[in-house]
Each structure stands twice: as C-alpha cells, then as structure tokens.
XYZ file of C-alpha atoms in Angstrom:
345
model
C 143.230 -38.627 -121.233
C 145.006 -41.896 -121.943
C 142.568 -44.851 -122.048
C 143.202 -48.014 -120.039
C 144.020 -51.160 -122.017
C 143.794 -53.838 -119.325
C 147.489 -54.622 -119.723
C 148.162 -54.419 -115.979
C 145.489 -56.946 -114.974
C 146.989 -59.276 -112.377
C 150.199 -57.237 -112.048
C 151.262 -56.140 -108.573
C 152.313 -52.509 -108.219
C 154.257 -51.397 -105.124
C 153.693 -47.637 -104.720
C 155.282 -45.432 -102.081
C 153.264 -42.367 -101.145
C 150.062 -43.904 -102.497
C 147.741 -42.532 -99.825
C 147.289 -39.248 -101.695
C 148.460 -37.076 -104.576
C 150.452 -38.448 -107.505
C 151.050 -41.824 -105.877
C 147.333 -42.433 -105.377
C 146.528 -41.238 -108.905
C 148.974 -43.802 -110.329
C 147.427 -46.470 -108.084
C 143.895 -45.711 -109.286
C 145.001 -45.733 -112.926
C 146.530 -49.198 -112.515
C 143.548 -50.401 -110.469
C 141.223 -49.743 -113.401
C 143.127 -52.493 -115.230
C 142.552 -54.865 -112.308
C 146.051 -54.557 -110.833
C 147.061 -55.438 -107.287
C 148.236 -52.325 -105.446
C 150.555 -52.253 -102.433
C 149.916 -48.893 -100.742
C 153.178 -48.068 -98.966
C 152.772 -44.793 -97.082
C 153.089 -43.289 -93.604
C 149.552 -41.998 -93.081
C 147.469 -44.523 -91.165
C 145.382 -41.949 -89.299
C 143.688 -38.905 -90.782
C 145.902 -35.816 -90.934
C 144.307 -32.487 -89.878
C 145.506 -30.734 -93.051
C 146.205 -33.502 -95.581
C 143.414 -35.708 -96.954
C 143.568 -39.500 -97.154
C 145.125 -42.473 -95.385
C 146.402 -45.833 -96.625
C 143.018 -47.292 -95.707
C 140.850 -44.723 -97.519
C 143.113 -45.135 -100.559
C 142.599 -48.921 -100.360
C 138.836 -48.454 -100.520
C 139.128 -46.216 -103.586
C 141.426 -48.724 -105.290
C 138.965 -51.563 -104.684
C 136.126 -49.408 -106.009
C 138.159 -48.744 -109.163
C 138.488 -52.465 -109.837
C 141.821 -53.363 -108.240
C 142.975 -55.214 -105.146
C 144.728 -53.356 -102.337
C 147.200 -54.048 -99.558
C 147.679 -51.038 -97.258
C 151.078 -51.036 -95.490
C 152.446 -48.486 -93.048
C 155.836 -47.588 -94.545
C 158.337 -44.843 -93.849
C 160.852 -45.201 -96.696
C 163.641 -44.175 -94.295
C 162.998 -47.348 -92.276
C 164.541 -50.397 -93.964
C 162.649 -52.826 -91.712
C 159.296 -51.328 -92.696
C 160.200 -51.574 -96.377
C 161.263 -55.218 -96.026
C 158.097 -56.028 -94.084
C 155.895 -54.437 -96.757
C 157.655 -56.384 -99.516
C 157.207 -59.641 -97.578
C 153.500 -58.902 -97.083
C 153.146 -58.127 -100.805
C 154.769 -61.437 -101.774
C 152.631 -63.318 -99.239
C 149.369 -61.756 -100.466
C 149.979 -61.398 -104.199
C 152.832 -63.831 -104.884
C 155.288 -61.123 -106.009
C 155.356 -57.555 -107.159
C 156.173 -56.740 -110.755
C 156.190 -52.941 -110.842
C 157.342 -50.384 -108.302
C 157.125 -46.597 -108.034
C 159.693 -44.821 -105.900
C 160.789 -41.199 -105.653
C 164.611 -41.445 -105.615
C 165.492 -40.577 -109.185
C 169.216 -40.195 -108.525
C 169.309 -43.977 -108.004
C 167.860 -44.727 -111.424
C 171.018 -45.047 -113.488
C 172.841 -47.258 -111.012
C 169.848 -49.536 -110.408
C 169.062 -49.744 -114.116
C 172.554 -51.069 -114.758
C 172.532 -53.393 -111.737
C 169.201 -55.006 -112.631
C 169.478 -54.860 -116.425
C 167.472 -57.649 -118.051
C 165.581 -58.368 -114.828
C 163.915 -55.156 -113.642
C 163.360 -51.905 -115.518
C 164.184 -48.754 -113.522
C 163.046 -45.343 -114.785
C 162.390 -41.871 -113.365
C 159.307 -39.814 -114.192
C 159.129 -36.039 -113.752
C 156.271 -33.616 -114.406
C 156.915 -30.796 -116.848
C 154.752 -28.466 -114.794
C 153.678 -28.092 -111.200
C 151.120 -30.712 -110.152
C 148.213 -29.823 -107.896
C 148.488 -31.803 -104.664
C 147.870 -31.091 -100.985
C 151.579 -30.371 -100.628
C 151.400 -27.781 -103.427
C 148.515 -26.042 -101.651
C 150.633 -25.802 -98.503
C 153.707 -24.531 -100.367
C 152.072 -22.297 -102.948
C 149.170 -20.843 -101.009
C 145.734 -19.826 -102.198
C 145.196 -19.779 -105.955
C 148.245 -21.836 -106.866
C 146.048 -24.621 -108.226
C 145.156 -22.548 -111.304
C 148.828 -22.716 -112.337
C 149.016 -26.506 -111.982
C 148.034 -29.642 -113.818
C 146.031 -32.443 -112.250
C 147.665 -35.595 -110.891
C 146.007 -37.466 -113.784
C 148.812 -36.514 -116.165
C 151.398 -38.259 -113.992
C 149.146 -41.303 -113.668
C 148.751 -41.543 -117.439
C 152.496 -41.065 -117.986
C 153.316 -43.769 -115.424
C 150.835 -46.069 -117.137
C 152.735 -45.566 -120.422
C 155.940 -46.652 -118.693
C 154.267 -49.678 -117.127
C 153.328 -50.898 -120.600
C 156.938 -50.792 -121.802
C 159.164 -53.917 -121.954
C 161.953 -54.486 -119.418
C 164.464 -53.280 -121.990
C 163.047 -49.765 -121.497
C 165.222 -48.834 -118.527
C 167.542 -46.134 -117.201
C 165.428 -43.287 -118.599
C 164.568 -39.877 -117.153
C 161.117 -39.225 -118.584
C 159.008 -36.055 -118.716
C 155.264 -36.711 -118.413
C 154.236 -34.537 -121.360
C 156.896 -35.970 -123.674
C 155.940 -39.615 -123.226
C 152.244 -38.796 -123.621
C 152.988 -36.989 -126.882
C 154.669 -40.196 -128.066
C 151.417 -41.995 -127.250
C 149.508 -39.581 -129.489
C 148.071 -37.277 -126.833
C 147.694 -33.762 -128.260
C 145.191 -32.004 -126.011
C 146.893 -31.232 -122.698
C 144.235 -28.772 -121.549
C 142.301 -31.761 -120.187
C 145.021 -32.135 -117.581
C 145.001 -28.481 -116.494
C 143.166 -27.471 -113.326
C 142.269 -24.242 -115.139
C 142.466 -24.844 -118.920
C 144.219 -22.034 -120.772
C 145.900 -20.578 -117.684
C 149.738 -20.337 -117.765
C 151.403 -23.164 -115.863
C 154.257 -23.094 -113.395
C 157.261 -25.147 -114.525
C 158.295 -27.976 -112.239
C 160.898 -26.929 -109.653
C 163.562 -29.345 -110.931
C 163.201 -28.687 -114.657
C 164.540 -25.832 -116.719
C 162.027 -23.465 -118.288
C 162.438 -20.255 -120.268
C 161.762 -17.592 -117.608
C 160.915 -14.874 -120.138
C 158.235 -17.046 -121.732
C 156.695 -18.005 -118.379
C 156.680 -14.379 -117.248
C 155.099 -13.202 -120.505
C 152.319 -15.792 -120.228
C 151.708 -15.017 -116.558
C 151.556 -11.273 -117.160
C 148.627 -11.737 -119.510
C 146.702 -13.222 -116.588
C 147.803 -10.650 -114.037
C 150.073 -13.104 -112.248
C 153.433 -12.037 -110.898
C 155.669 -15.090 -110.531
C 158.706 -14.863 -108.275
C 161.080 -15.614 -111.144
C 160.219 -12.267 -112.721
C 161.953 -10.550 -109.819
C 165.169 -12.479 -110.335
C 167.897 -10.455 -112.024
C 170.903 -11.971 -113.714
C 173.892 -10.587 -111.867
C 177.498 -10.750 -113.055
C 179.473 -13.194 -110.918
C 181.482 -11.569 -108.148
C 185.235 -11.633 -108.310
C 186.875 -14.641 -106.745
C 188.169 -14.093 -103.208
C 190.207 -16.253 -100.909
C 187.944 -18.341 -98.713
C 186.348 -21.728 -98.211
C 185.406 -22.172 -101.874
C 188.868 -21.371 -103.179
C 190.413 -23.644 -100.531
C 188.042 -26.450 -101.541
C 189.057 -26.151 -105.183
C 192.737 -26.056 -104.173
C 192.354 -29.364 -102.328
C 190.397 -30.803 -105.262
C 193.187 -29.759 -107.640
C 195.850 -31.371 -105.437
C 193.818 -34.599 -105.479
C 193.561 -34.864 -109.260
C 195.377 -37.520 -111.254
C 195.447 -38.967 -114.749
C 193.535 -42.007 -113.430
C 190.705 -39.807 -112.123
C 190.558 -37.911 -115.419
C 190.531 -41.135 -117.421
C 187.748 -42.602 -115.269
C 185.573 -39.460 -115.360
C 185.981 -37.723 -118.744
C 183.761 -34.754 -117.984
C 183.858 -30.986 -117.506
C 181.851 -29.568 -114.603
C 180.779 -25.959 -114.181
C 179.610 -24.576 -110.830
C 177.383 -21.521 -110.540
C 177.755 -20.543 -106.894
C 175.794 -17.856 -105.057
C 176.985 -16.103 -101.924
C 180.403 -15.134 -100.625
C 183.285 -16.379 -102.813
C 180.697 -17.360 -105.395
C 180.547 -16.882 -109.120
C 181.420 -19.329 -111.884
C 183.994 -22.053 -111.215
C 184.976 -25.151 -113.183
C 186.430 -28.611 -112.720
C 187.977 -30.032 -115.898
C 188.294 -33.815 -115.746
C 188.853 -34.252 -119.481
C 192.172 -32.526 -120.055
C 195.404 -34.350 -119.182
C 196.002 -34.198 -115.444
C 192.769 -32.303 -114.854
C 192.311 -28.671 -113.849
C 190.172 -26.364 -111.739
C 189.688 -22.623 -111.803
C 187.556 -19.528 -111.527
C 185.451 -18.625 -114.568
C 183.992 -20.674 -117.371
C 185.879 -23.732 -118.682
C 187.608 -23.552 -122.068
C 185.489 -26.458 -123.323
C 181.717 -26.627 -122.983
C 180.637 -28.066 -119.636
C 178.974 -31.481 -119.618
C 177.278 -30.708 -116.294
C 176.331 -27.360 -114.750
C 175.588 -27.337 -111.026
C 173.989 -24.350 -109.303
C 173.966 -23.953 -105.524
C 175.108 -21.712 -102.670
C 178.752 -21.530 -101.670
C 177.928 -22.883 -98.197
C 176.186 -25.940 -99.617
C 179.023 -26.445 -102.110
C 181.615 -26.639 -99.331
C 179.360 -28.905 -97.261
C 178.828 -31.194 -100.255
C 182.521 -31.615 -101.039
C 183.379 -32.120 -97.364
C 180.782 -34.870 -96.958
C 178.418 -32.913 -94.699
C 175.714 -32.732 -97.384
C 174.920 -35.676 -99.632
C 174.542 -34.610 -103.291
C 171.404 -36.747 -103.624
C 169.715 -34.983 -100.707
C 170.877 -31.591 -101.984
C 169.330 -32.339 -105.374
C 166.060 -33.728 -104.036
C 165.625 -30.820 -101.603
C 166.215 -28.215 -104.304
C 169.511 -26.952 -102.869
C 171.333 -28.279 -105.930
C 170.184 -27.679 -109.505
C 171.704 -29.824 -112.240
C 171.779 -29.233 -115.997
C 173.335 -31.654 -118.429
C 174.428 -35.279 -118.224
C 173.029 -36.867 -115.047
C 175.260 -39.928 -115.360
C 178.345 -37.699 -115.256
C 176.885 -35.837 -112.272
C 176.742 -39.147 -110.404
C 180.389 -39.814 -111.303
C 181.315 -36.577 -109.546
C 179.571 -37.795 -106.398
C 181.949 -40.762 -106.289
C 184.892 -38.379 -106.615
C 183.572 -36.294 -103.719
C 183.481 -39.403 -101.528
C 187.184 -39.965 -102.209
C 188.009 -36.402 -101.178
C 185.928 -36.185 -98.003
C 188.841 -37.171 -95.772
C 190.964 -34.332 -97.122
C 188.375 -31.564 -96.845
C-alpha cells in the first residue's frame, strides 16, 4: 500500500460518485492527509441494494481526519453541479483537485486549461470490486477483482504531481510501479487468484484463460472464437462509407492525418478502413495499406448510428459499445469529422 505523506492537507477535493466504491476510497485516502472533501453523488437516502449515502461517507471522511461537504449531485444536471461548486467555494474557499469519470474529455480540457488546471484520466488495469461489480458479475466475482484501495493509491499519486502533469491516460498499476510499489497482492481481494482485465483495456485473452483454467474458472472470453470477416455486402454500412468518401477533401486529410480501421460485427460487417493520410483520402473494405493509427470495434448498427449522429461516440465508448485501440487524440478528431457529416447521413 502507498503511504500517505500529508501533501494534501488543506486541499479541497471535489469527487463525483464519492458515496461508495472507488470514489469513496479516493476520498478516504485524501482525508487521511487532512483534505477537504466535496462528496458529489446522487445517493442521499439508503439504497436497498447499494451501501452508503453522501452522509454516511461524510462521517467516514471526518473519522479519517478530513473535512466533508456532502452535496446531492446528478452529473447530468448542470444546475446541481454549479450549486455544488458554489457550496464548495463558500465552505472551503475553492477546490483544487477534482475527480470526474468522463475520460474522453481529458485531452480537450487538458489543452484548454494548460498551466492552470491539470486534467488526467485514471483507469484500473483489472476489475475492481464494488457494489456495481457484484450486481454485474454475480456471486464469486470478487475473487477475480482488486480492492478499491489500488485506485485510491493511484489517484493519490496523481494528486501529488505538479500542474504540468496533464493530458495523461494513466493505468493504476503502472503509476504505482513508478512509485516503487512491487507487491500487488495486497490489493487483491483473493491474493494469488487470476484477475479479470478491466472492460475498457486490452488484455491477452490466452493468458487470462490459461490463468483462470488453473483455478477452475471459465471466463466468457474463452468461448469467443476469432471468425474471418464476412464478405462486404451492399447495405447501410457500405452506404455510410460511400457518403463519407464523397465528403472527403484535401483539407480534411491535412487536418486529420490518421488512418482508422473499423472492426464491425453483424450484417455488412467485417474490416473497413478510412484513410485520412493519403492525398484526397480513401475508404474501403478490408485492412488499410498503412498501419492503422486507431482501431474501433463495434456493431454495424451502432456504427451507422454513430456516423449519423444518433449515437454520440463518447457515450458509445463509455457504455462499452465502442472499443478503441491506438491514439485516443486521433479518435477524438474523428468525432469532429462525424459531426460535419451528420447532415448528409
């Protein structure tokens, strides 16, 4: 475990989702330094299945040595967010650190607030045991998870960084290794048991399956078979790419400078590409001639919805409908291109 240094004493930390799980773990870690914690979460009354409210979290934070301000906040409600910020400023003077969950915003915000506010995203390498994981994974899933403590320690490492440390997508285990942590069994719910990889990170399926087999586990990924992509057929996907191709220009290519590969499942699926590096740009069925900078995996239905503006790429990514490998900054550039094409699709 990473020891506290007292560096956050007097700092104000605004944490969404701090009534339970990872958010609360980060709050308690900062509270041990004597930090002021703004608990921004929806749960004001006890939930029949999920433990904790903003008020019970406030008591735990005070007991850990910090100060707490519980605020009822639904992050979809701008007025509630503004009200919570105003209350934080009124009670603590200002807030110096914030934890949010919208990682797709990181690069844009990091650039916008460069020199003033550091903006970073933190992801777990493995599944983390929370109440939500119990509901999704069922009985026994906790043995394949790490405790929330690893995310709290990783967040604490980020909090200690200067403002120049910004625009980073950080994996919990990696940053803790940089801090000298070597024993990660202390973070495991069941030390020595194979761990599930996080849903949004790539993992070597063969290695996970091999480890799980030794414990008698049968993960779902073992059942997945790599199938050759079906032949391209006329349909919504092909029509979408035709419209995209007609919309390309040297200006778009010059502004983007990236090759995108799409791995689509379902009717008209298979491997498709969008080349925004070559002169004039190009689209087509199959793999691109140059290595892709970004690989996006999703269903054909969601692909068409995304390019026609009916599904926001950010929401597709956060909900697991869209998997992204490669350069995230270039993935965001493609989102801007989609917005330009919505009226034509």
